mmCIF file of C-alpha atoms in Angstrom:
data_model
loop_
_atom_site.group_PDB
_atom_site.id
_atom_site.type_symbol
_atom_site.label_atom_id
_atom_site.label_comp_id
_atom_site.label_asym_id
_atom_site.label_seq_id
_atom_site.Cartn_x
_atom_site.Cartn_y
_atom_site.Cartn_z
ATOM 1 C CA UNK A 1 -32.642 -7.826 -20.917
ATOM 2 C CA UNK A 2 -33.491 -9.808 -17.598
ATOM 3 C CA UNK A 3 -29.933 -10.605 -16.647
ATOM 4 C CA UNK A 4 -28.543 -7.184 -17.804
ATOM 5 C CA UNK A 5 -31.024 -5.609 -15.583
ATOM 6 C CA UNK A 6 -29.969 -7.960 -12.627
ATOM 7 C CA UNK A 7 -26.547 -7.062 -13.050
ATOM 8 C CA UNK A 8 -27.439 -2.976 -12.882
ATOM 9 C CA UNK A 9 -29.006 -3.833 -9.547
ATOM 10 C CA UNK A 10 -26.798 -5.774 -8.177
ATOM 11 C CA UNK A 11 -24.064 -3.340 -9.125
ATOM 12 C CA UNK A 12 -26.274 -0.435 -7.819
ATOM 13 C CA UNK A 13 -26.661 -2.453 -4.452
ATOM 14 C CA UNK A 14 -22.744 -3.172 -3.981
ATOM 15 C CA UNK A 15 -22.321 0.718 -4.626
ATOM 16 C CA UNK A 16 -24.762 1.251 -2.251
ATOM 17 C CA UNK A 17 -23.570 -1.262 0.533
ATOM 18 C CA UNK A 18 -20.223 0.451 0.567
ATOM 19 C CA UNK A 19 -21.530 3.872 0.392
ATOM 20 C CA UNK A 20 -23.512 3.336 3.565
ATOM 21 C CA UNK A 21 -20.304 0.925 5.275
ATOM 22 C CA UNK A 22 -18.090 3.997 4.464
ATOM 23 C CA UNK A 23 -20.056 6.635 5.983
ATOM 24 C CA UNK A 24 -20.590 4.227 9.078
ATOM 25 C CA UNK A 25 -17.382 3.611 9.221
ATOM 26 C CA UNK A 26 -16.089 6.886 9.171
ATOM 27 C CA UNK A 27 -18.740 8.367 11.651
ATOM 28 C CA UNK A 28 -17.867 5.613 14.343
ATOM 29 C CA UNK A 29 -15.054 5.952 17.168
ATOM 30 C CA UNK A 30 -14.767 2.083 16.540
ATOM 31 C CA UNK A 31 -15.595 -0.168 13.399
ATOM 32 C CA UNK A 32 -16.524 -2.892 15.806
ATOM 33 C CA UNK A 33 -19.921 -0.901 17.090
ATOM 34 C CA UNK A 34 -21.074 -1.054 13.368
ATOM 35 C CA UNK A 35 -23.249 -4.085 12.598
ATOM 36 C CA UNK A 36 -24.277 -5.772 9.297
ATOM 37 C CA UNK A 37 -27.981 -4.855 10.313
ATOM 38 C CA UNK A 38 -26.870 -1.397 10.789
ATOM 39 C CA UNK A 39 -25.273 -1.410 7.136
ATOM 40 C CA UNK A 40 -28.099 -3.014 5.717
ATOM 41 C CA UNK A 41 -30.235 -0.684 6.687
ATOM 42 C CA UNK A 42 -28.451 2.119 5.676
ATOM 43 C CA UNK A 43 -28.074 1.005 2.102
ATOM 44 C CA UNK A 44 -32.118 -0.098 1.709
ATOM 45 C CA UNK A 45 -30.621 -3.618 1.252
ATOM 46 C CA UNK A 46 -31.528 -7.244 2.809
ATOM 47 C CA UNK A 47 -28.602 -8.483 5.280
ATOM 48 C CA UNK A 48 -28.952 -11.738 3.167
ATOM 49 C CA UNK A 49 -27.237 -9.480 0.156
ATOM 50 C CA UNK A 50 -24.351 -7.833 2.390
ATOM 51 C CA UNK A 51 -23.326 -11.807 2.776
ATOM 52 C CA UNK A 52 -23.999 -12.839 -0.858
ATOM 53 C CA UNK A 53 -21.577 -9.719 -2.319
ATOM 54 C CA UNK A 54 -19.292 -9.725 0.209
ATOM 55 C CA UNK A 55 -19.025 -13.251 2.315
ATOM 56 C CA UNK A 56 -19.076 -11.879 5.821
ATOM 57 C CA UNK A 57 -18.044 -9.028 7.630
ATOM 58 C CA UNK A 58 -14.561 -9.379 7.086
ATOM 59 C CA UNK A 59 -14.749 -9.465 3.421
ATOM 60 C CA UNK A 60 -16.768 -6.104 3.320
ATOM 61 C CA UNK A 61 -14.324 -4.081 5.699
ATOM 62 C CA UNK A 62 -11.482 -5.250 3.146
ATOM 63 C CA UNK A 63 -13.952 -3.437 0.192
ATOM 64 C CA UNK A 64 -14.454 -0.384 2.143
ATOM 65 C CA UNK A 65 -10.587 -0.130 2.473
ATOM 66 C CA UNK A 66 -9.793 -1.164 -1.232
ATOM 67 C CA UNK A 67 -12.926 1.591 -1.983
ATOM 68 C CA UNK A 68 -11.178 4.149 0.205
ATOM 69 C CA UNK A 69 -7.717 3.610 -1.506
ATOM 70 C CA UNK A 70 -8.626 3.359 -5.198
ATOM 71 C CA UNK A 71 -8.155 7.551 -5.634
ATOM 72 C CA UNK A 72 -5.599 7.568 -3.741
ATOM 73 C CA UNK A 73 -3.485 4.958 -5.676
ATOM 74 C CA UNK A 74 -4.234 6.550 -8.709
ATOM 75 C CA UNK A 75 -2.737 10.118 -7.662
ATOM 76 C CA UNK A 76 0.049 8.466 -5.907
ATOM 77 C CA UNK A 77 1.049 6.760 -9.322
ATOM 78 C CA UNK A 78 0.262 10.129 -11.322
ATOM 79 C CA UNK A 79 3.049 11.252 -8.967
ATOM 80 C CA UNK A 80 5.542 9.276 -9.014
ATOM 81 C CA UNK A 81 5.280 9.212 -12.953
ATOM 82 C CA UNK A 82 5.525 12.689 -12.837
ATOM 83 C CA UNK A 83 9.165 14.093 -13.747
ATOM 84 C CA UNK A 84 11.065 15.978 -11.552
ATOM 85 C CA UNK A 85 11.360 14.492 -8.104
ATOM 86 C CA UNK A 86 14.526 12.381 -6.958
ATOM 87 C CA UNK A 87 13.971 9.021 -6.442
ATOM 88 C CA UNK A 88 14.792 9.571 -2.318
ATOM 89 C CA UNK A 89 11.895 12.039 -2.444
ATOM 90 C CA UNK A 90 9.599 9.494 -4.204
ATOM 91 C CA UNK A 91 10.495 7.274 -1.040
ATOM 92 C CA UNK A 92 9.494 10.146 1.296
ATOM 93 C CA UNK A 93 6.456 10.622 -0.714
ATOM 94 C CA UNK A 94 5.506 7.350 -1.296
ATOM 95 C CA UNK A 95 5.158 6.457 2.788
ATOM 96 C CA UNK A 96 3.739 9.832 3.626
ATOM 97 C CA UNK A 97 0.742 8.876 1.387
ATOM 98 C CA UNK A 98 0.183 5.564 2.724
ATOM 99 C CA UNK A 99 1.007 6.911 6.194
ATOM 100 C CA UNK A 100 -1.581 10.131 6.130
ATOM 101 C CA UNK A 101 -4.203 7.111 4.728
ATOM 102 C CA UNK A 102 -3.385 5.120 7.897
ATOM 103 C CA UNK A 103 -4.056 7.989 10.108
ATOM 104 C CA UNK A 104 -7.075 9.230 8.728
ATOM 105 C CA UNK A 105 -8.628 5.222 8.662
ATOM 106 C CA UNK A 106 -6.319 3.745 11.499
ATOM 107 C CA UNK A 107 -9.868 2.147 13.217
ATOM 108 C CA UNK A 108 -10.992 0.706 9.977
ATOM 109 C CA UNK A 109 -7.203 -0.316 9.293
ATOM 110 C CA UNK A 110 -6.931 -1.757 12.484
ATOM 111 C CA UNK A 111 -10.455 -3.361 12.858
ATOM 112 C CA UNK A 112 -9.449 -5.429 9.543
ATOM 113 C CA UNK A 113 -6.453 -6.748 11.099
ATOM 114 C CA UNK A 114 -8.737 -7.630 14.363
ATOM 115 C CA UNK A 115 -11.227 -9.236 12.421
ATOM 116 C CA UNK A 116 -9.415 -11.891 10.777
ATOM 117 C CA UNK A 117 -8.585 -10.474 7.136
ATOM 118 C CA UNK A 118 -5.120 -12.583 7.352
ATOM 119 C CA UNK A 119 -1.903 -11.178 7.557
ATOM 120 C CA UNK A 120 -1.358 -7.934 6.145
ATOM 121 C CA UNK A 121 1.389 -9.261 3.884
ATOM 122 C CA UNK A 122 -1.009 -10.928 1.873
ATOM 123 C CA UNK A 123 -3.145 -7.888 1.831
ATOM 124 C CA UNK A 124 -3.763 -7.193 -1.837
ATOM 125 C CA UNK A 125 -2.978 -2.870 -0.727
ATOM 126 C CA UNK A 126 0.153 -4.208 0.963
ATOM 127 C CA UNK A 127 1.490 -5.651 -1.953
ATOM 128 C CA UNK A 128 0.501 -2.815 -4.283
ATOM 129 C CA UNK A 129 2.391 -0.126 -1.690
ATOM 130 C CA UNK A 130 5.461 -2.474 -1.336
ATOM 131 C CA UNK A 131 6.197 -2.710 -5.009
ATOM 132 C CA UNK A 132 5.902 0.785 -5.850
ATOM 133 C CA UNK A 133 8.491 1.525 -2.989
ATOM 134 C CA UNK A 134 10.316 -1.012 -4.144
ATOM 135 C CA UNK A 135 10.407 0.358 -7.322
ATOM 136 C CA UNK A 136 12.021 3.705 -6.038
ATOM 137 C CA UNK A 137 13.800 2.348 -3.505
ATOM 138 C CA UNK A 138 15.797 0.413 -6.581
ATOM 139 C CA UNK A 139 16.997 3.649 -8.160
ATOM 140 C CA UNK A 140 18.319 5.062 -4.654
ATOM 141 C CA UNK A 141 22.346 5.024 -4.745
ATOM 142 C CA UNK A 142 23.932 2.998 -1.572
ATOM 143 C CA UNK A 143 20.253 0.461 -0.882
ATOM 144 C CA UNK A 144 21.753 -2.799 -0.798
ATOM 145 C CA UNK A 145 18.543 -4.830 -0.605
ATOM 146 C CA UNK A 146 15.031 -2.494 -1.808
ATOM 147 C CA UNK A 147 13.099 -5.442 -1.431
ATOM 148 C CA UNK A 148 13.769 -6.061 2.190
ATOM 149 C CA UNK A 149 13.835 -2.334 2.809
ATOM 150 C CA UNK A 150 10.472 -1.636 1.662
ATOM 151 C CA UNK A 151 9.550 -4.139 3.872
ATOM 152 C CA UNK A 152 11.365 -2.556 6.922
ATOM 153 C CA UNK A 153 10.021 1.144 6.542
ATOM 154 C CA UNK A 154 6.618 -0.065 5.776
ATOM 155 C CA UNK A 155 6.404 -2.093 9.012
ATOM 156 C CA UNK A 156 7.467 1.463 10.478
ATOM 157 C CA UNK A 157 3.204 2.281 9.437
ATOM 158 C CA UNK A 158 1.157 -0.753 10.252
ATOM 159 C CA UNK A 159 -1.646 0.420 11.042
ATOM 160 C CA UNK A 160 -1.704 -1.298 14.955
ATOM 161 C CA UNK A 161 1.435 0.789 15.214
ATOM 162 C CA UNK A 162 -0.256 4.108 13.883
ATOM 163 C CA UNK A 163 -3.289 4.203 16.284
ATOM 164 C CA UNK A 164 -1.176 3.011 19.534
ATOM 165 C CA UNK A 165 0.691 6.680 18.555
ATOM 166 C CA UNK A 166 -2.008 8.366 17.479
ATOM 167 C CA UNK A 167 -4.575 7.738 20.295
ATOM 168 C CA UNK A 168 -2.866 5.981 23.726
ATOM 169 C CA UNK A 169 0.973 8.157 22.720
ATOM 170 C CA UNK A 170 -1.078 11.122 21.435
ATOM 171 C CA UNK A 171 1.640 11.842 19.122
ATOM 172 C CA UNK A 172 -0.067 14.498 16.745
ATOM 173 C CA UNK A 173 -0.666 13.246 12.777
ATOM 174 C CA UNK A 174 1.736 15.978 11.730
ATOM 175 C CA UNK A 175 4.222 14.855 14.842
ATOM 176 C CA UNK A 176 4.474 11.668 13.285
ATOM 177 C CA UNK A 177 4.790 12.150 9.827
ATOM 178 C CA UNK A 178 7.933 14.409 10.363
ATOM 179 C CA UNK A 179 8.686 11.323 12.668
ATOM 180 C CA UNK A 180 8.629 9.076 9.453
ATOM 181 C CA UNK A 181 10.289 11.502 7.459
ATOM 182 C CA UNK A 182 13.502 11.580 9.910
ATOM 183 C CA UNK A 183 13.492 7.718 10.120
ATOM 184 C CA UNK A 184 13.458 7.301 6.154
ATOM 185 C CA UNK A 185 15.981 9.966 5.502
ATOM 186 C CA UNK A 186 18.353 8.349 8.330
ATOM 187 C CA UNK A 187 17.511 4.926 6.529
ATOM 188 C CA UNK A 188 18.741 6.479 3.271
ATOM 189 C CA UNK A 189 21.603 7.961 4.592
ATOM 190 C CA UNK A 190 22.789 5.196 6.327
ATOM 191 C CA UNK A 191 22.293 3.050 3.022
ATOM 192 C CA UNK A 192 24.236 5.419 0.699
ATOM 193 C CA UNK A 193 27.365 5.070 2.985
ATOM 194 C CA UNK A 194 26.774 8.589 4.558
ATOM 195 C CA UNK A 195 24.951 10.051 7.718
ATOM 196 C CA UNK A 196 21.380 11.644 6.999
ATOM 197 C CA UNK A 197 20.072 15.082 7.767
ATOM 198 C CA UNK A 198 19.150 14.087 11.194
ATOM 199 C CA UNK A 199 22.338 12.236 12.222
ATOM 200 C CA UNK A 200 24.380 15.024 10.532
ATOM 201 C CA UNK A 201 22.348 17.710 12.770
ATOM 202 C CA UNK A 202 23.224 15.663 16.147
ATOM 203 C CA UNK A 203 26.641 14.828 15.219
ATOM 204 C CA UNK A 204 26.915 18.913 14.496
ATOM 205 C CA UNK A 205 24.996 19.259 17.889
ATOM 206 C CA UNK A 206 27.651 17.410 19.672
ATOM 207 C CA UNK A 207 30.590 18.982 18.331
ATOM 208 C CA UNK A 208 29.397 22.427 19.318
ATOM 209 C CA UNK A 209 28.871 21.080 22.775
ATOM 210 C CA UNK A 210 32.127 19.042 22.994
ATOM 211 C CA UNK A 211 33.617 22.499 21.969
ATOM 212 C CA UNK A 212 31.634 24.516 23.977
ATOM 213 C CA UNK A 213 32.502 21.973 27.221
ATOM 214 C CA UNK A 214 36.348 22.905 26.138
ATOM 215 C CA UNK A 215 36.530 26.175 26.313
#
């Protein structure tokens, strides 16, 4: 009865270290202004209990974030299971989820990359977003390598890259997603052997002015 009872409050203490790291998180400009003692207090925890759950402050930034994603991963693969969608739009949709979670968490994102959590490729999330696309980026006619493209179009998102556009470009969160959008569907297009929407509208563009110039 003893160690079941340890266990409930140890796993009502996690629950509660990450509630309070989330909202802290998510109130601050900057991840870095958040302390351990800060966190600690929040969640009516000893800071000697933040380090024995979670190692250090690197290791409970990377549970926030795999917190934070767990719904999301979840609809996203209720999605793409669902029947219905081509497998170019599952690309589409498949970066505008991860890319609307990068926006909305870019300074918790970022602060793990700043804080040491090792390169993002070995980022359990990284590997769980890459295989999925890779997945649908396997049943796309004209993709000659889906591994190494997955790899390309996510590096489009990292989350450094996001929050340089986002706050120093001020590029607006819808701005950039129809930015990602254009870029995957000229990707596409260029891998099936054929120009995508946006090259076709330029290349129509140019025509009506080298036509227009003529007369």
């Amino acid at each position: 009865m003893a160690q079941r009872t340890e266990r409930a409050d140890a796993l009502r203490n996690r629950e509660a270290v990450l509630a309070a790291a989330d909202a802290l998180f998510a109130a601050s400009s900057s991840p870095h202004s958040v302390s351990m003692d800060d966190i600690a207090a929040a969640a009516g925890v000893g800071k000697g209990t933040l380090f024995r759950r979670f190692g250090d402050r690197v290791g409970l930034i990377g549970a926030v974030i795999a917190s934070r994603l767990e719904p999301l991963q979840e609809a996203v693969r209720e999605a793409q299971d669902a029947a219905g969608s081509s497998p170019r739009q599952r690309v589409l949709d498949l970066l505008d989820a991860s890319l609307r979670f990068k926006i909305e968490n870019r300074h918790l994102m970022s602060a793990a990359e700043d804080a040491g959590l090792g390169s993002p490729y070995q980022a359990g999330h990284y590997g769980w977003w890459h295989e999925m696309l890779r997945a649908a980026l396997d049943q796309v006619p004209g993709v000659h390598d889906a591994d190494f493209t997955a790899h390309a179009l996510l590096a489009a998102i990292r989350a450094d890259l996001v929050a340089h556009l986002i706050d120093d470009r001020k590029m607006t969160p819808d701005g950039l997603r129809s930015s990602l959008a254009a870029h995957v569907e000229n990707v596409l297009g260029c891998s099936s052997g054929r120009p995508g929407t946006v090259t076709r509208m330029r290349h129509e563009h140019d025509e009506q002015t080298d036509t227009a110039s003529s007369t």
